[in-house]
Amino acid sequence: MSTPEDKPELEEEQEHTEDDHTEDEETSSEADHQDGGAKKKKKKRKKKKKAGSGAAGAISSSDEGQAVHDKVDKQEAERRFQKALESAKHDEDMWVLLANANVHDAKARKLFEALKSNSSITSVNLSANYIGDEGVQALVDVLQEGGAPELINLDLRDNTLSDHAQQLLTDLNKRRKQLVIETGPLPDESAAAAAASSSKPGTPAKGRGRAAHQQQQQQQQQEEQQDNQQWDGQSLKDLVKHSAMFRRYFQTEEEEAGGAGSSGEDEADAADDLPPPEEVWGQVSELLPGGRSSIPALAEALLVVSRALDAEMGSMPSVEDKAGLQDFRPHFRAVLEHLGLLQQVLQLQPEPQLTQSSSKAPQPAVGSHRVWACAILHMLLLHNNPVIDKAVCDAQLLPVAVALSLQHERCSAVQCRAAEMLRSSLLSSVPQLWQGLFTAGLGCGLQQAGSEQLLQPLHEALVQIADEAEKQEMGKRSAVVGFVSEVANTLLQAADPVNQDLHCAALAAVLQDSDAWQGSIQQQGSIHSLLQEQDGQLCGPPPPRPAASENEEDATEQSQFLNGTQLMALLSRMSAS
């Protein structure tokens, strides 16, 4: 048992054990025993050490908790990545949401490899990650080979992209022009500064706005979870209307109503904000000599013209007014005065482009300038005004639009306008507007691409394309077949004397004299078969229903099949309700 005299020595040993620095400060245990003040100092030091030890333990515990939190975050990021990877492999979703998910080049390569065979994803969000040159190179290799053909949005903001990576993305955008690529820092720099100041010591602030973006991403995930939870008992309309992803890409009825709440005076003010017609057409005149390099600027100028015509549409003089050129509104009058420039725009061919469906061989392109030129023509011919129709006929613009639609398979924007223009021309009091379309060269000497041979008359060209389509399975046919079926249906209506709205006796006589056309519209003819397939259906007949099953669950599943007509009716009811 230790005596009272031994206690100072025990205290000194304990003190030496707790802190090595006290050994230099203390002279001997005997001096401590004699000096009461020294004992008090020792006790104070002990209390301080104890408190310091407790604080150190608290800090250690805090660091341990933070480490556990970081581990949980990484586990969540890994879970999100694996889920997105599996979805990409099996075409299960339209969006990849991996913002702030700790994605490095190695993970990015795995994801991009899965996109090679994916045909459903439209948007990929990889912002606030660690993707560099290797990841970008893997992405470019996949997309240039036609991977992820439906992809229209790629978010790579707040990644470690070098100048070389930026150049790779710029080159990719030239090939995949429909793809919007977002790079650079994330917004909200003030939030980034706050995130940097509150980050752990030794952790670099990798980008601007990361904290705000992470919060936004978490909110978006919560909205998606709510969407999934609301599926039970919710109508399709309510589900779509409140979907976060739907709101990102589509305009809801409420937004449309809010945006369309402007009065006619507001529309007039918007028209006044447009530049005067002489300025716009002066710009077009200056740009045309620049050739292909001026196409983007030409498209912008013609877009302005299209908006101006749309604003003036409601105040056009009626046919009964027998108005002359001087009676039209300024932009309509300016278009009619510059139809020669519009003809030059339609003749300007852009560089061949590598598209999603063209593999590695560049294909002839339509060009946005010609899309807007056809939109302008469409608005001109809608009125069936003899002054306008005669001017368009003299400029020979309709045959060029029809030829573009036949020669470029994937130009639905032009094909839809051309089909409407043809229908309007059949109602015109100027028959010369459409008559040339049913002669060789479409009435103005147009030649087949790469040949001196004149283009076939319109009805014979339709028969030839329909004959070729009949030999192929649905889904493997040329994309121009949709345009052919629409135009053929219009011609049949115009040739039918029962159809008083569109009947054109002169066209009926032209078609009656064509053996190829008459054979094609008979019971076993190619056009008849093509129209039968499309009759009342969206993109052809519905798939065959499975045989009836006695199993109640199977029967319920069978009843959920919708054909095109039912789908359109459903969407119409949603819009009306």
XYZ file of N, CA and C in Angstrom, residues 108-220:
339
model
N -16.901 7.086 -66.740
C -17.504 7.707 -67.924
C -17.372 6.801 -69.139
N -16.220 6.141 -69.283
C -16.032 5.239 -70.431
C -17.041 4.092 -70.392
N -17.306 3.554 -69.195
C -18.293 2.475 -69.081
C -19.679 2.963 -69.510
N -20.038 4.155 -69.059
C -21.352 4.696 -69.407
C -21.459 4.952 -70.907
N -20.435 5.553 -71.487
C -20.487 5.884 -72.910
C -20.499 4.616 -73.758
N -19.831 3.560 -73.285
C -19.856 2.292 -74.015
C -21.281 1.742 -74.070
N -22.037 1.949 -72.967
C -23.425 1.476 -72.941
C -24.310 2.274 -73.895
N -23.904 3.509 -74.212
C -24.714 4.348 -75.101
C -24.616 3.920 -76.564
N -23.636 3.061 -76.881
C -23.472 2.641 -78.277
C -24.747 2.037 -78.847
N -25.400 1.206 -78.043
C -26.589 0.499 -78.540
C -27.878 1.060 -77.957
N -27.801 2.236 -77.312
C -29.002 2.801 -76.699
C -29.769 3.648 -77.709
N -31.073 3.475 -77.744
C -31.900 4.220 -78.702
C -33.026 4.988 -78.023
N -32.938 5.185 -76.707
C -34.020 5.867 -76.001
C -33.575 7.129 -75.260
N -32.317 7.223 -74.877
C -31.863 8.337 -74.044
C -31.816 9.624 -74.859
N -32.424 10.672 -74.306
C -32.453 11.981 -74.966
C -31.609 13.022 -74.244
N -31.302 12.788 -72.960
C -30.568 13.791 -72.184
C -29.613 13.100 -71.219
N -28.369 13.611 -71.146
C -27.362 13.089 -70.224
C -26.812 14.267 -69.425
N -26.959 14.211 -68.111
C -26.452 15.264 -67.219
C -25.281 14.701 -66.423
N -24.061 15.140 -66.769
C -22.838 14.727 -66.081
C -22.121 15.936 -65.512
N -22.854 16.956 -65.149
C -22.232 18.168 -64.628
C -21.655 17.912 -63.235
N -20.681 18.755 -62.858
C -20.059 18.709 -61.521
C -19.435 17.356 -61.234
N -18.657 16.838 -62.186
C -17.945 15.587 -62.003
C -16.461 15.798 -62.323
N -15.766 14.705 -62.633
C -14.314 14.763 -62.823
C -13.924 14.188 -64.184
N -14.681 14.514 -65.201
C -14.445 13.980 -66.550
C -13.419 14.847 -67.257
N -12.388 14.209 -67.808
C -11.315 14.914 -68.491
C -11.185 14.486 -69.935
N -9.973 14.574 -70.485
C -9.739 14.306 -71.903
C -10.104 12.875 -72.290
N -9.735 11.892 -71.444
C -10.009 10.497 -71.786
C -11.511 10.240 -71.870
N -12.255 10.763 -70.905
C -13.694 10.576 -70.927
C -14.346 11.242 -72.117
N -13.915 12.456 -72.444
C -14.480 13.167 -73.593
C -14.151 12.439 -74.889
N -12.925 11.908 -75.007
C -12.545 11.177 -76.220
C -13.421 9.936 -76.384
N -13.689 9.225 -75.269
C -14.566 8.053 -75.338
C -15.975 8.449 -75.762
N -16.457 9.561 -75.247
C -17.785 10.054 -75.623
C -17.857 10.382 -77.104
N -16.872 11.112 -77.596
C -16.856 11.521 -78.997
C -16.800 10.299 -79.910
N -15.994 9.304 -79.558
C -15.884 8.089 -80.381
C -17.237 7.402 -80.516
N -17.991 7.354 -79.411
C -19.288 6.674 -79.435
C -20.308 7.458 -80.254
N -20.389 8.754 -80.017
C -21.422 9.549 -80.685
C -21.129 9.756 -82.165
N -19.870 9.838 -82.544
C -19.550 9.988 -83.962
C -19.855 8.718 -84.749
N -19.886 7.589 -84.054
C -20.226 6.327 -84.717
C -21.734 6.084 -84.750
N -22.521 7.067 -84.307
C -23.980 6.925 -84.346
C -24.603 6.418 -83.074
N -23.830 6.320 -81.985
C -24.392 5.884 -80.717
C -25.373 6.896 -80.157
N -26.319 6.416 -79.345
C -27.346 7.267 -78.724
C -27.956 8.226 -79.748
N -28.616 7.713 -80.777
C -29.117 8.578 -81.861
C -30.172 9.582 -81.423
N -30.857 9.329 -80.296
C -31.900 10.246 -79.840
C -31.382 11.318 -78.889
N -30.099 11.310 -78.583
C -29.539 12.257 -77.621
C -29.595 13.680 -78.172
N -30.201 14.600 -77.392
C -30.316 15.994 -77.834
C -29.723 16.968 -76.827
N -29.394 16.494 -75.613
C -28.839 17.405 -74.607
C -27.761 16.693 -73.808
N -26.588 17.338 -73.697
C -25.455 16.786 -72.961
C -24.881 17.875 -72.071
N -24.968 17.684 -70.762
C -24.512 18.686 -69.789
C -23.176 18.245 -69.197
N -22.101 18.940 -69.567
C -20.760 18.652 -69.044
C -20.200 19.847 -68.294
N -21.052 20.697 -67.767
C -20.573 21.863 -67.025
C -19.847 21.429 -65.755
N -18.874 22.268 -65.366
C -18.127 22.036 -64.130
C -17.423 20.682 -64.140
N -16.742 20.376 -65.253
C -15.839 19.243 -65.336
C -14.452 19.762 -65.709
N -13.447 18.929 -65.546
C -12.065 19.350 -65.796
C -11.741 19.216 -67.280
N -12.339 20.055 -68.096
C -12.177 19.962 -69.550
C -11.039 20.873 -70.019
N -10.063 20.277 -70.691
C -8.954 21.060 -71.242
C -9.370 21.686 -72.567
N -8.473 22.482 -73.140
C -8.745 23.075 -74.454
C -8.920 21.988 -75.507
N -8.139 20.914 -75.371
C -8.255 19.806 -76.320
C -9.638 19.157 -76.230
N -10.123 18.952 -75.000
C -11.449 18.360 -74.824
C -12.537 19.276 -75.388
N -12.386 20.578 -75.163
C -13.352 21.534 -75.704
C -13.379 21.476 -77.225
N -12.208 21.321 -77.846
C -12.148 21.242 -79.305
C -12.811 19.966 -79.814
N -12.612 18.858 -79.085
C -13.267 17.604 -79.468
C -14.784 17.760 -79.448
N -15.299 18.443 -78.435
C -16.747 18.648 -78.335
C -17.252 19.584 -79.426
N -16.450 20.582 -79.771
C -16.833 21.495 -80.861
C -16.930 20.743 -82.181
N -15.941 19.874 -82.446
C -15.967 19.073 -83.677
C -17.157 18.123 -83.678
N -17.461 17.555 -82.509
C -18.617 16.656 -82.414
C -19.904 17.398 -82.740
N -20.025 18.635 -82.252
C -21.235 19.423 -82.480
C -21.437 19.745 -83.961
N -20.352 19.808 -84.728
C -20.480 20.047 -86.164
C -21.102 18.848 -86.867
N -20.863 17.660 -86.306
C -21.416 16.455 -86.910
C -22.819 16.153 -86.383
N -23.047 16.421 -85.110
C -24.356 16.160 -84.507
C -24.972 17.496 -84.111
N -25.486 18.217 -85.100
C -25.960 19.579 -84.874
C -27.204 19.631 -84.019
N -27.942 18.522 -83.936
C -29.133 18.523 -83.103
C -28.782 18.387 -81.628
N -27.526 18.089 -81.323
C -27.098 17.858 -79.947
C -26.632 19.170 -79.311
N -27.259 19.546 -78.199
C -26.863 20.733 -77.442
C -25.881 20.301 -76.355
N -24.644 20.824 -76.410
C -23.596 20.458 -75.457
C -23.327 21.661 -74.557
N -23.491 21.475 -73.252
C -23.267 22.548 -72.281
C -21.941 22.315 -71.561
N -21.064 23.318 -71.607
C -19.786 23.250 -70.905
C -19.599 24.541 -70.103
N -18.443 24.641 -69.439
C -18.163 25.833 -68.653
C -18.584 25.639 -67.205
N -18.524 26.703 -66.404
C -18.878 26.594 -64.988
C -20.382 26.567 -64.788
N -20.779 26.056 -63.642
C -22.179 26.123 -63.248
C -22.508 27.528 -62.779
N -23.760 27.935 -62.792
C -24.133 29.295 -62.378
C -24.058 29.470 -60.875
N -24.356 30.692 -60.423
C -24.445 31.044 -59.014
C -23.080 30.993 -58.344
N -22.227 31.976 -58.661
C -20.890 32.017 -58.110
C -20.903 32.329 -56.618
N -21.895 33.073 -56.124
C -21.961 33.370 -54.701
C -22.157 32.092 -53.897
N -22.979 31.177 -54.410
C -23.158 29.902 -53.728
C -21.871 29.101 -53.740
N -21.097 29.223 -54.809
C -19.820 28.513 -54.885
C -18.858 29.013 -53.834
N -18.814 30.344 -53.630
C -17.920 30.906 -52.624
C -18.309 30.413 -51.238
N -19.594 30.362 -50.949
C -20.042 29.864 -49.658
C -19.690 28.395 -49.493
N -19.816 27.631 -50.585
C -19.469 26.213 -50.513
C -17.987 26.036 -50.260
N -17.146 26.873 -50.891
C -15.707 26.758 -50.713
C -15.303 27.103 -49.285
N -15.953 28.128 -48.699
C -15.600 28.546 -47.355
C -16.039 27.536 -46.313
N -17.064 26.754 -46.602
C -17.570 25.787 -45.636
C -17.072 24.382 -45.895
N -16.208 24.200 -46.882
C -15.720 22.866 -47.204
C -14.672 22.426 -46.202
N -14.388 21.110 -46.162
C -13.403 20.586 -45.218
C -12.016 21.095 -45.562
N -11.126 21.276 -44.552
C -9.763 21.698 -44.830
C -9.061 20.686 -45.715
N -8.353 21.207 -46.704
C -7.619 20.336 -47.615
C -8.428 19.844 -48.780
N -9.731 20.183 -48.837
C -10.586 19.775 -49.952
C -10.723 20.926 -50.917
N -10.211 20.829 -52.146
C -10.277 21.952 -53.080
C -11.694 22.164 -53.577
N -12.035 23.419 -53.776
C -13.320 23.750 -54.402
C -13.147 23.575 -55.893
N -13.728 22.500 -56.447
C -13.425 22.132 -57.821
C -14.159 22.965 -58.841
N -15.282 23.564 -58.518
C -16.021 24.313 -59.529
C -16.852 25.385 -58.891
N -17.511 26.159 -59.708
C -18.349 27.236 -59.217
C -19.794 26.795 -59.204
N -20.469 27.066 -58.081
C -21.884 26.736 -58.002
C -22.170 25.292 -57.670
N -21.165 24.521 -57.209
C -21.367 23.103 -56.952
C -22.393 22.874 -55.840
N -22.292 23.675 -54.753
C -23.227 23.495 -53.641
C -24.660 23.757 -54.091
N -24.845 24.848 -54.823
C -26.195 25.171 -55.308
C -26.683 24.104 -56.268
N -25.769 23.615 -57.104
C -26.158 22.598 -58.081
C -26.519 21.291 -57.381
N -25.752 20.935 -56.349
C -26.040 19.712 -55.615
C -27.412 19.806 -54.944
N -27.701 20.969 -54.380
C -29.007 21.170 -53.756
C -30.127 21.058 -54.786
N -29.878 21.642 -55.961
C -30.872 21.566 -57.033
C -31.069 20.122 -57.481
N -29.946 19.368 -57.553
C -30.022 17.982 -57.983
C -30.814 17.141 -56.979
N -30.582 17.381 -55.683
C -31.323 16.666 -54.664
C -32.811 16.986 -54.744
N -33.116 18.259 -54.979
C -34.516 18.663 -55.115
C -35.158 17.976 -56.314
N -34.388 17.874 -57.419
C -34.911 17.228 -58.626
C -35.178 15.747 -58.365
